[in-house]
PDB file of C-alpha atoms in Angstrom:
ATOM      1  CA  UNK A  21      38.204 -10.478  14.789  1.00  0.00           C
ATOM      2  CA  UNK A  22      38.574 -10.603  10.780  1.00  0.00           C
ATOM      3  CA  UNK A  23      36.451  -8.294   9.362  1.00  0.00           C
ATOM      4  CA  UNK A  24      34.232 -11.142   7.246  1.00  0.00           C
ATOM      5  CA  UNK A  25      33.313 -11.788  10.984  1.00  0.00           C
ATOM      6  CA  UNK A  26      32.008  -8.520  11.688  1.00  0.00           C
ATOM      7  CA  UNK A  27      29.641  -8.650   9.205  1.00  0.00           C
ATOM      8  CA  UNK A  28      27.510 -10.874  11.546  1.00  0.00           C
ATOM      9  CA  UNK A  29      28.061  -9.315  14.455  1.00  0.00           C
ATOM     10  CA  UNK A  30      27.306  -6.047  13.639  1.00  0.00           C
ATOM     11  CA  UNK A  31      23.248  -7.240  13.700  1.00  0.00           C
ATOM     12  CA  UNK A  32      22.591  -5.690  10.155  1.00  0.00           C
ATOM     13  CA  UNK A  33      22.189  -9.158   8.959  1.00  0.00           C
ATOM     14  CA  UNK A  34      20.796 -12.134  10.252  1.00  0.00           C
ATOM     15  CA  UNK A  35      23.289 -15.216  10.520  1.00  0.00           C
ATOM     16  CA  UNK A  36      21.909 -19.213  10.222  1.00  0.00           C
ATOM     17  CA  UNK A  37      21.986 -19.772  14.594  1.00  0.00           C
ATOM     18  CA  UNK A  38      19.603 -21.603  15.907  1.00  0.00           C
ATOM     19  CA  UNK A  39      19.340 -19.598  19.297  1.00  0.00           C
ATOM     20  CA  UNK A  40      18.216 -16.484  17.025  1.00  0.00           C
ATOM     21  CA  UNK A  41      14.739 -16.139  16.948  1.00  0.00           C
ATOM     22  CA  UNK A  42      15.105 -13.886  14.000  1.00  0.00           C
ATOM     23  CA  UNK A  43      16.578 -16.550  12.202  1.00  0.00           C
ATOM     24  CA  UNK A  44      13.817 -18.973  13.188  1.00  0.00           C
ATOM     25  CA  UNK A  45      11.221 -15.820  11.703  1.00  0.00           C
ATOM     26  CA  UNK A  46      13.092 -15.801   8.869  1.00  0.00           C
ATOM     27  CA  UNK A  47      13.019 -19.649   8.252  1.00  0.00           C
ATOM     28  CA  UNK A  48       9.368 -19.450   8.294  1.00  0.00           C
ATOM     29  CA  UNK A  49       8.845 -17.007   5.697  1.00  0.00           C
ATOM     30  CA  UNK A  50      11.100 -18.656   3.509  1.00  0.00           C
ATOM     31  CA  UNK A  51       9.070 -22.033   3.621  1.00  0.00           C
ATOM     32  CA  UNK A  52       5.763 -19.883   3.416  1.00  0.00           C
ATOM     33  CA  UNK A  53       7.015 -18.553   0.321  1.00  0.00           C
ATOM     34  CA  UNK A  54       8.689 -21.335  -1.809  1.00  0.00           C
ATOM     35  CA  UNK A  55       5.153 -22.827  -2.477  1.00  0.00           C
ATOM     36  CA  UNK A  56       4.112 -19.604  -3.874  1.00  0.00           C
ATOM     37  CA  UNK A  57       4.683 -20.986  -7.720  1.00  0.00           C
ATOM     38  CA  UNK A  58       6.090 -24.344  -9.020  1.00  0.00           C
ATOM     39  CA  UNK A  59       8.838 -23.094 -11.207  1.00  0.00           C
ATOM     40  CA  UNK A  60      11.173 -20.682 -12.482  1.00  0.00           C
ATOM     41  CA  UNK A  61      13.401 -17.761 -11.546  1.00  0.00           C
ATOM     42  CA  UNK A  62      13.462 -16.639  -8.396  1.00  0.00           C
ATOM     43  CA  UNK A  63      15.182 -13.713  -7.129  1.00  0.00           C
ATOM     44  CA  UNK A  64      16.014 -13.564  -3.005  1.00  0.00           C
ATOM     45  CA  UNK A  65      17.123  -9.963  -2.235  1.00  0.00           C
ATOM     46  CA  UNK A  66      19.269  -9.605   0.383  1.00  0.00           C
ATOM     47  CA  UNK A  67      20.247 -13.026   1.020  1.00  0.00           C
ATOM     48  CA  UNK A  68      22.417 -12.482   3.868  1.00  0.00           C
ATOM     49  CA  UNK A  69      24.185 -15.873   4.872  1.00  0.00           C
ATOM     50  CA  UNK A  70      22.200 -17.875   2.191  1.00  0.00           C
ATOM     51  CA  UNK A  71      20.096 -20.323   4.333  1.00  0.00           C
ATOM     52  CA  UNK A  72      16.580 -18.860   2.415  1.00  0.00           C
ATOM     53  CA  UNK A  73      17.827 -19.421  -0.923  1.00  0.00           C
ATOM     54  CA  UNK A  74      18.684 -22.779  -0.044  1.00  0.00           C
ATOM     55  CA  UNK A  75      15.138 -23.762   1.102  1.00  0.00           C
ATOM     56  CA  UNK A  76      13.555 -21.494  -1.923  1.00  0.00           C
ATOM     57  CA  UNK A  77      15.476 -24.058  -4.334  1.00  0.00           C
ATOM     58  CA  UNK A  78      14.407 -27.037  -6.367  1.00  0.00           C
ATOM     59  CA  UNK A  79      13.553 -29.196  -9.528  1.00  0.00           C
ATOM     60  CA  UNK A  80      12.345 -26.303 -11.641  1.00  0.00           C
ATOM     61  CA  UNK A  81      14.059 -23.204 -10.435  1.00  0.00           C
ATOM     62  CA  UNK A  82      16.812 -21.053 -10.745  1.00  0.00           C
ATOM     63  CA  UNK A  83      17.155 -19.739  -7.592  1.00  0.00           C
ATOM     64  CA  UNK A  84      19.626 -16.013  -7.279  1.00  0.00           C
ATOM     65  CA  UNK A  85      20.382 -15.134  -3.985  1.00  0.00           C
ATOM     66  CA  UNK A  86      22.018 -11.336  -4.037  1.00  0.00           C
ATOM     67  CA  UNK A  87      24.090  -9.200  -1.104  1.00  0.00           C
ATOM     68  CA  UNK A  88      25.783  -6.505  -1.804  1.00  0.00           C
ATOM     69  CA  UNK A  89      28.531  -7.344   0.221  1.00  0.00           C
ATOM     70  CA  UNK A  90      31.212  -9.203  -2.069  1.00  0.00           C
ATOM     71  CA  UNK A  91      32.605 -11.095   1.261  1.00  0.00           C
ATOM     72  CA  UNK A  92      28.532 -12.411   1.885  1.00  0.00           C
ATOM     73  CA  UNK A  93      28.082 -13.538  -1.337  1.00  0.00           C
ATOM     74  CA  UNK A  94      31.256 -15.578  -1.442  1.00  0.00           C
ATOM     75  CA  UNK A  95      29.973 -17.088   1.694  1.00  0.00           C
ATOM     76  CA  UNK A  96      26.668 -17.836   0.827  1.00  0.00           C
ATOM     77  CA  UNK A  97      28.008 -19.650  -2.667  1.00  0.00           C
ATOM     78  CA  UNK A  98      30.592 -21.506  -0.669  1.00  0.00           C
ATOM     79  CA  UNK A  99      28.624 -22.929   1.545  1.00  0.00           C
ATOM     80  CA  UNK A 100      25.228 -23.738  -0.647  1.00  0.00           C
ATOM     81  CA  UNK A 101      25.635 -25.955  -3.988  1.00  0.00           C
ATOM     82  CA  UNK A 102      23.443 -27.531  -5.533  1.00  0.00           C
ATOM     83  CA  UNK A 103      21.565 -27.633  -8.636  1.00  0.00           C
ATOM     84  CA  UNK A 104      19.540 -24.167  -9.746  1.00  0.00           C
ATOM     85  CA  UNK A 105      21.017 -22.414  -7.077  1.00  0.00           C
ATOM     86  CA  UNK A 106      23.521 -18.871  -7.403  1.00  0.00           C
ATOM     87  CA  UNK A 107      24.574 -15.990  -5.591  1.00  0.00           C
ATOM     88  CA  UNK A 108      25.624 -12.697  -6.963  1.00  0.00           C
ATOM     89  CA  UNK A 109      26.815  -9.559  -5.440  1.00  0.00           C
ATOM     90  CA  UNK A 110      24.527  -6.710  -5.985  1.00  0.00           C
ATOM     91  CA  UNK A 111      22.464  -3.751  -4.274  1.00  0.00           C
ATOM     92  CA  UNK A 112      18.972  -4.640  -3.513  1.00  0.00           C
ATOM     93  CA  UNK A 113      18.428  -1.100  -3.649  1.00  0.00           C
ATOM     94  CA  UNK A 114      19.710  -0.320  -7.825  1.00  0.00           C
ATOM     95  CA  UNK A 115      18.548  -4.132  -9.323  1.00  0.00           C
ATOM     96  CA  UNK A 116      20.178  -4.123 -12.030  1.00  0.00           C
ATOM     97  CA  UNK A 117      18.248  -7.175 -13.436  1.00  0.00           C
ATOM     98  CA  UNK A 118      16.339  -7.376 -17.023  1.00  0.00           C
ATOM     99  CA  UNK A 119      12.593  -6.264 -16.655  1.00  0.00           C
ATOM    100  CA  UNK A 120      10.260  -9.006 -16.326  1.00  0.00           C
ATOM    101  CA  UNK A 121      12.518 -11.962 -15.838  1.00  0.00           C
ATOM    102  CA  UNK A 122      11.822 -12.767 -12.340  1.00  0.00           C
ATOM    103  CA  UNK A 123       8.925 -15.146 -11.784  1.00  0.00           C
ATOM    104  CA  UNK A 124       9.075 -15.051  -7.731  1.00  0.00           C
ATOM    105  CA  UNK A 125      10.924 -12.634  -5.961  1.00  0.00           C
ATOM    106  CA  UNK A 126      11.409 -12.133  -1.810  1.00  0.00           C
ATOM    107  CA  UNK A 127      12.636  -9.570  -0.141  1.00  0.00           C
ATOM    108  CA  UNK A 128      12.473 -10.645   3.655  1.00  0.00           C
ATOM    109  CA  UNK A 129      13.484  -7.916   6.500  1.00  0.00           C
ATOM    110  CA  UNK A 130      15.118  -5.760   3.416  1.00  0.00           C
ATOM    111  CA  UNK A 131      12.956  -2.168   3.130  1.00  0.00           C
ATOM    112  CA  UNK A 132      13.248  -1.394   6.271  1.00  0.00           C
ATOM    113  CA  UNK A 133      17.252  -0.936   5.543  1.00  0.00           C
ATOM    114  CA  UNK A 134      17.010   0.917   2.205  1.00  0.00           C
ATOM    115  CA  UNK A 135      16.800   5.144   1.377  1.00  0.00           C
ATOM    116  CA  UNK A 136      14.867   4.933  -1.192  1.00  0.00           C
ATOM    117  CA  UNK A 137      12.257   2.852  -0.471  1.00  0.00           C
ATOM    118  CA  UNK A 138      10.222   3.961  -3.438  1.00  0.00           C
ATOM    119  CA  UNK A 139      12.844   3.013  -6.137  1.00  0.00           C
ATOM    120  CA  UNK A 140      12.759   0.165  -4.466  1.00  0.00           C
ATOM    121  CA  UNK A 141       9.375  -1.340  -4.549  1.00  0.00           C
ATOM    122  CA  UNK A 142       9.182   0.293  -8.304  1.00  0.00           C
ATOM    123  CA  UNK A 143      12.548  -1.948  -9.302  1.00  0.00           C
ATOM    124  CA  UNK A 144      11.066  -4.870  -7.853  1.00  0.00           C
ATOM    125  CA  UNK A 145       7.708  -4.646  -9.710  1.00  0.00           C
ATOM    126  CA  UNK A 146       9.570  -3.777 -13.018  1.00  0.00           C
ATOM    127  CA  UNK A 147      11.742  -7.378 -12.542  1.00  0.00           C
ATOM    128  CA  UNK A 148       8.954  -8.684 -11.942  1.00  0.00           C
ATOM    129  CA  UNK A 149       7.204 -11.591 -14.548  1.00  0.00           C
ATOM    130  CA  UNK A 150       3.417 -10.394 -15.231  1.00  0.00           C
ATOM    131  CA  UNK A 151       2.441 -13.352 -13.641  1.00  0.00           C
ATOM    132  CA  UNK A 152       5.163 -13.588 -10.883  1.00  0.00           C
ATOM    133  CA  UNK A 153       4.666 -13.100  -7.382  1.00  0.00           C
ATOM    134  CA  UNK A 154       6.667 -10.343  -5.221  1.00  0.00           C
ATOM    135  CA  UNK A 155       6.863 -11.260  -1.770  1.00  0.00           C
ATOM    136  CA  UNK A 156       8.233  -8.502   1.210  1.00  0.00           C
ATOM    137  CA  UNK A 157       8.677  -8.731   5.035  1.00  0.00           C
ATOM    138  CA  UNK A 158       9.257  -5.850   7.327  1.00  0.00           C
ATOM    139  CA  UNK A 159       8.750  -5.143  11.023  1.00  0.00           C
ATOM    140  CA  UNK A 160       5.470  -3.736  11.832  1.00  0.00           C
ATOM    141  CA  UNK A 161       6.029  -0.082  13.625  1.00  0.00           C
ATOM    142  CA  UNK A 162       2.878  -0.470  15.715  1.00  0.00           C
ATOM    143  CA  UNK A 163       4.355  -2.883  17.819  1.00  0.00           C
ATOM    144  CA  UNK A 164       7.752  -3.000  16.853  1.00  0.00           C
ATOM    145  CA  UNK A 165       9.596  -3.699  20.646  1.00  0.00           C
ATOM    146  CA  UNK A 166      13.164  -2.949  21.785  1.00  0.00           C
ATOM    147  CA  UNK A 167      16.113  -1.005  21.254  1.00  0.00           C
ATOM    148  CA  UNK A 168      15.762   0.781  17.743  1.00  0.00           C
ATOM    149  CA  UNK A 169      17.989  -1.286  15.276  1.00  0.00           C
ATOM    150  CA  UNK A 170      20.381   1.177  13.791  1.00  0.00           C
ATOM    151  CA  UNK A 171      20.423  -0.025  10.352  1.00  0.00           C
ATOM    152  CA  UNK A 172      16.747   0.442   9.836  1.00  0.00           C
ATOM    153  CA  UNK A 173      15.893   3.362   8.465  1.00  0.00           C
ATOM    154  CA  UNK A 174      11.797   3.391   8.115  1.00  0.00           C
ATOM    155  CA  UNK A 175       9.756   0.729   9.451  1.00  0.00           C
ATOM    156  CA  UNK A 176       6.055   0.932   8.119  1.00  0.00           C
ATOM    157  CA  UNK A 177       2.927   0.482   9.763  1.00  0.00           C
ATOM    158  CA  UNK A 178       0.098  -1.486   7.775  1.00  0.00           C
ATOM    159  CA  UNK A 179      -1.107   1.352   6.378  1.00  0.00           C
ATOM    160  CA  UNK A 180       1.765   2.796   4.885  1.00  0.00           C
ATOM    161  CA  UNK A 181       3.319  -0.369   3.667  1.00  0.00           C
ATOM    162  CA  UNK A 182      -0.038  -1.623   1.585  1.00  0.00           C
ATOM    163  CA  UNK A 183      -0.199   2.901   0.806  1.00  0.00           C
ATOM    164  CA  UNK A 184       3.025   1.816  -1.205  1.00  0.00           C
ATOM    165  CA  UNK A 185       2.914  -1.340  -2.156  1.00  0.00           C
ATOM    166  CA  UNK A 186      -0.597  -0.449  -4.265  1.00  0.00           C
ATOM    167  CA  UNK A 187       0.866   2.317  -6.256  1.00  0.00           C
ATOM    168  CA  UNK A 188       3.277  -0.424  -7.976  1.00  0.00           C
ATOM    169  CA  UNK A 189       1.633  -3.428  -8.410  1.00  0.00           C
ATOM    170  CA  UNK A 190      -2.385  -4.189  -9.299  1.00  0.00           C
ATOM    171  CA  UNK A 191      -3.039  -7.205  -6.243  1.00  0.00           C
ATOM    172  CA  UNK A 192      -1.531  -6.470  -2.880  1.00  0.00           C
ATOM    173  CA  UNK A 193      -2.417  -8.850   0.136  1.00  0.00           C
ATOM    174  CA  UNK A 194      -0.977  -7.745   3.752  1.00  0.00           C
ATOM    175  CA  UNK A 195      -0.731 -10.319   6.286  1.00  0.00           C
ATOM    176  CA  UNK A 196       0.914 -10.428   9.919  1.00  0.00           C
ATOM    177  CA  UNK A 197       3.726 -13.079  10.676  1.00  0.00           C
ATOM    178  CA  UNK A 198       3.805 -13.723  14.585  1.00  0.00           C
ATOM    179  CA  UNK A 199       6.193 -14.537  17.184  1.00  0.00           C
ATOM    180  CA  UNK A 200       5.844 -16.434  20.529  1.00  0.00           C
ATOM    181  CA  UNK A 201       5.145 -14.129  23.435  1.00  0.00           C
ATOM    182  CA  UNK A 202       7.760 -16.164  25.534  1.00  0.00           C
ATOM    183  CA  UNK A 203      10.212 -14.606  23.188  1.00  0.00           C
ATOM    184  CA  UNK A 204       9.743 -11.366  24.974  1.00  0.00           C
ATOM    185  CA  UNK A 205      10.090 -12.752  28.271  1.00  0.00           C
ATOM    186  CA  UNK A 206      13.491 -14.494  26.684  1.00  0.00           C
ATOM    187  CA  UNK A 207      14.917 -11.310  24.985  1.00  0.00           C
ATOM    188  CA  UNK A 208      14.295  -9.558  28.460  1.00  0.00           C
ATOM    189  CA  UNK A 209      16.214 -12.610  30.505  1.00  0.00           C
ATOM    190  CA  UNK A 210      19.372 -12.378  28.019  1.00  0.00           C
ATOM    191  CA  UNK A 211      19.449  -8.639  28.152  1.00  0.00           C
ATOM    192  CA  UNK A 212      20.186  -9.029  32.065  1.00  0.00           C
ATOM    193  CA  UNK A 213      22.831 -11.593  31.692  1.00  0.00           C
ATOM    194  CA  UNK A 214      24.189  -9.044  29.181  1.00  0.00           C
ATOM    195  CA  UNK A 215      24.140  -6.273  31.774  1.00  0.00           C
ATOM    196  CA  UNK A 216      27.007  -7.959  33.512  1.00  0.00           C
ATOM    197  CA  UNK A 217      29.302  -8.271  30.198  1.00  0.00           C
ATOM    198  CA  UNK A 218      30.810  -4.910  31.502  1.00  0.00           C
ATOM    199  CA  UNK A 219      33.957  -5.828  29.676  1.00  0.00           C
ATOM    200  CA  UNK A 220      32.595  -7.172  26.518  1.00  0.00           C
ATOM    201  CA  UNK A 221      33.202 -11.062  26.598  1.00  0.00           C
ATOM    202  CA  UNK A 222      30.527 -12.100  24.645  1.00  0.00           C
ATOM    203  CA  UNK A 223      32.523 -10.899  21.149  1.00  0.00           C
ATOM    204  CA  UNK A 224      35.095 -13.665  22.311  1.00  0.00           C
ATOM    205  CA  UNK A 225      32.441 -16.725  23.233  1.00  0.00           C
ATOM    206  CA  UNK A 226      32.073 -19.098  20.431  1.00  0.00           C
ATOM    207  CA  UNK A 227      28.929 -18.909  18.501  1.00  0.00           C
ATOM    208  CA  UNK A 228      27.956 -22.588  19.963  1.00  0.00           C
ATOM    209  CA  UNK A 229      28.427 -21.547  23.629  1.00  0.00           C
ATOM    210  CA  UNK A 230      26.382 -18.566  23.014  1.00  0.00           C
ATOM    211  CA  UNK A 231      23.385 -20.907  21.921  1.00  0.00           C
ATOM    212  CA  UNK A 232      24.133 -23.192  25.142  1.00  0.00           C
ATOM    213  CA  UNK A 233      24.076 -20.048  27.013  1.00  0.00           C
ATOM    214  CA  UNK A 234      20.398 -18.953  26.055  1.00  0.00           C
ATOM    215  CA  UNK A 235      18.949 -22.098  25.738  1.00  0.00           C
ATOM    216  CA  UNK A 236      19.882 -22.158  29.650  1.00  0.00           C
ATOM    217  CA  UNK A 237      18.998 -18.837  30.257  1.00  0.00           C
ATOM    218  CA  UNK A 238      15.386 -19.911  28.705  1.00  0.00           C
ATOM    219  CA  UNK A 239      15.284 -23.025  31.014  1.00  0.00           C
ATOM    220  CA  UNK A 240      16.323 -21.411  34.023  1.00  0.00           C
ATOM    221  CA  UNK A 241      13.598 -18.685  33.548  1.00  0.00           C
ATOM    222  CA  UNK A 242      10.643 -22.141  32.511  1.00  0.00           C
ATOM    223  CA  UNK A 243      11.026 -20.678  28.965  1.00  0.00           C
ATOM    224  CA  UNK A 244      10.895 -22.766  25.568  1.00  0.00           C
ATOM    225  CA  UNK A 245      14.648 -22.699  24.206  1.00  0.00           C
ATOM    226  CA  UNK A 246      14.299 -21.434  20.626  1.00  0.00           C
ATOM    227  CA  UNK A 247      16.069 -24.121  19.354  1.00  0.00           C
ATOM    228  CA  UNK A 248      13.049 -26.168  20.172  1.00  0.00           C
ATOM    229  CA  UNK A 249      10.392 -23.989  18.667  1.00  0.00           C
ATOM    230  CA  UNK A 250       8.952 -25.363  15.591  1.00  0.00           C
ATOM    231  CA  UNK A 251       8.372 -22.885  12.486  1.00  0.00           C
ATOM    232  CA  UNK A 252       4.499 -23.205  13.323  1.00  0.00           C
ATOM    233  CA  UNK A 253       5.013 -20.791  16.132  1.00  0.00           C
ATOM    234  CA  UNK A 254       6.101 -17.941  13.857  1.00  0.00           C
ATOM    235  CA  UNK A 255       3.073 -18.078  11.720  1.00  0.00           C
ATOM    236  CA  UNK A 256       1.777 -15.919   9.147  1.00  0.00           C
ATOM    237  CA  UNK A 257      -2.106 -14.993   9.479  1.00  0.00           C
ATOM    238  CA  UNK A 258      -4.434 -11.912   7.888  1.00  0.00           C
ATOM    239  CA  UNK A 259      -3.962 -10.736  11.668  1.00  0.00           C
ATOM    240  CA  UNK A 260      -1.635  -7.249  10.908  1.00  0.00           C
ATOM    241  CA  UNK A 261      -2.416  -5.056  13.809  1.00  0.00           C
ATOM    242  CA  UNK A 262      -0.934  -7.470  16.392  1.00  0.00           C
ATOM    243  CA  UNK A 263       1.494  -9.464  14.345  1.00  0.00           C
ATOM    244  CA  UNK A 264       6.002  -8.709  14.884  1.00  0.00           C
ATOM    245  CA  UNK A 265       6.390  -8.268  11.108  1.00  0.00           C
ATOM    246  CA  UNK A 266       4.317  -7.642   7.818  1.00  0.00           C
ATOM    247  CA  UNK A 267       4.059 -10.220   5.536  1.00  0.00           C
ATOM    248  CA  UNK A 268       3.134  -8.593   1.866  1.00  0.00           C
ATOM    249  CA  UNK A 269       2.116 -10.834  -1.300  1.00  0.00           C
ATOM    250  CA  UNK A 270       2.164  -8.295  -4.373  1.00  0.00           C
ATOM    251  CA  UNK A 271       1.534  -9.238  -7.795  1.00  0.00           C
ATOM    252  CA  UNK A 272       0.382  -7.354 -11.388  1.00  0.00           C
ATOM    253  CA  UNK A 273      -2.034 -10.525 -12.269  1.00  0.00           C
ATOM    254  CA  UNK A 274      -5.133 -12.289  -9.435  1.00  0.00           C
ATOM    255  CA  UNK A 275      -3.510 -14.351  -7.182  1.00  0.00           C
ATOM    256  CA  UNK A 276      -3.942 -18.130  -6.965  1.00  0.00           C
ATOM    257  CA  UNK A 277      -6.081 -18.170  -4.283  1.00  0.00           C
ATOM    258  CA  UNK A 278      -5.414 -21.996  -3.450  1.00  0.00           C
ATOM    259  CA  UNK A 279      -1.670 -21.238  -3.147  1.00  0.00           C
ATOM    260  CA  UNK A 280      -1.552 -18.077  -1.564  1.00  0.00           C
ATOM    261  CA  UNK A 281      -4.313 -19.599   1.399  1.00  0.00           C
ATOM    262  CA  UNK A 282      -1.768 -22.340   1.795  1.00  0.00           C
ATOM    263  CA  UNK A 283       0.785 -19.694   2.431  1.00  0.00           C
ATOM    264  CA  UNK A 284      -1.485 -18.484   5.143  1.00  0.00           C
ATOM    265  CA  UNK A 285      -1.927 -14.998   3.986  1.00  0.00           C
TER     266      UNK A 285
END
């Protein structure tokens, strides 16, 4: 395996596979967000593969996706051109962007991996346009299931996400982005296939027979295949005590209420 490869299958980023229900999460958030304003620069931290970028461009925008892994960022730019649309390699964590210059900026399924959080969320609202809207997504401790993902560092509960968020910017609004429940019952059925890998094939199946594989797995077991689960299932509501992930809209200005309802938060 080249190393480029190893970069998605070490599960610190997310790669564009329809069979990943992360992926499909994700997707969602990215098309909740794009309607968020109708121009100008956006800023997607932590791009990973570059799907989100993709759907955050259009007439209007200058969209810069950023990873601050050089062989990423090459990937993403290769693979998405159009119009309004870059990639740059850079750490989320030290932005080293001009104050005030971003107008919308998301940072889906990023905090979680970062040390200092705080620098962070402070760099983000200092890039950030006084009328631009920031836009974060993390898991949400108090029901985060599963093995503990190594990369993440802190996840936050409600509380101590909006705690945070509110000492930075002026307007925060915390909302909860679901998942189906069958996904549960579908993680659970792959994890027992898994348990007879002993010897590790699954690092040598193509990426294509590894979707076939679960979407059968999900059939066999009278589940939904994920590649057959519309966005609409992974959708964001003010519900944040129940919800997979937090979904936080931050800005220094009052939101537009019309767009950010439309959003769903």
């Amino acid at each position: 395996m080249n190393r480029d490869a190893g970069l998605w299958e070490s599960g610190e980023r997310v790669p564009a596979e329809s069979h990943n229900t992360l992926y499909l999460e994700l997707l969602s958030a990215y098309e909740a967000a794009k309607n968020l304003i109708a121009g100008g620069t956006v800023l997607d931290i932590g791009c990973g593969a570059g799907y989100g970028s993709d759907r955050l461009a259009g007439p209007g925008r200058l969209v810069i996706g950023i990873d601050y892994e050089p062989a990423v960022a090459r990937a993403a730019a290769g693979r998405y051109r159009r119009a309004g649309l870059a990639f740059a390699c850079m750490d989320g964590g030290r932005l080293a962007i001009r104050r005030q210059s971003a107008d919308l900026i998301c940072a889906f399924q990023v905090i979680e991996h970062l040390r200092d959080q705080v620098r962070f969320v402070r760099d983000v609202a200092a890039t950030l346009r006084p009328s631009g809207v920031a836009i974060l997504s993390t898991p949400n401790a108090l029901v985060h299931r599963g093995p503990r993902n190594p990369f993440h560092l802190h996840e936050f509960t409600p509380d101590e996400l909006h705690a945070l968020l509110a000492q930075h910017f002026t307007h925060v609004r915390l909302a909860g982005q679901s998942r189906p429940a069958e996904i549960y019952s579908l993680e659970a059925a792959c994890r027992r296939v898994r348990a007879w890998d002993v010897l590790g094939i699954k690092r040598l199946v193509p990426r294509r027979l590894v979707s076939m594989i679960v979407s059968a797995v999900a059939r066999w077991n009278g589940l939904t295949p994920p590649q057959q689960m519309p966005l609409s299932r992974f959708a964001i509501s003010p519900d944040t005590e129940h919800a997979y992930s937090l979904f936080a809209v931050c800005s220094h200005v009052p939101f537009d209420a019309e767009r950010v309802s439309a959003a769903g938060v």
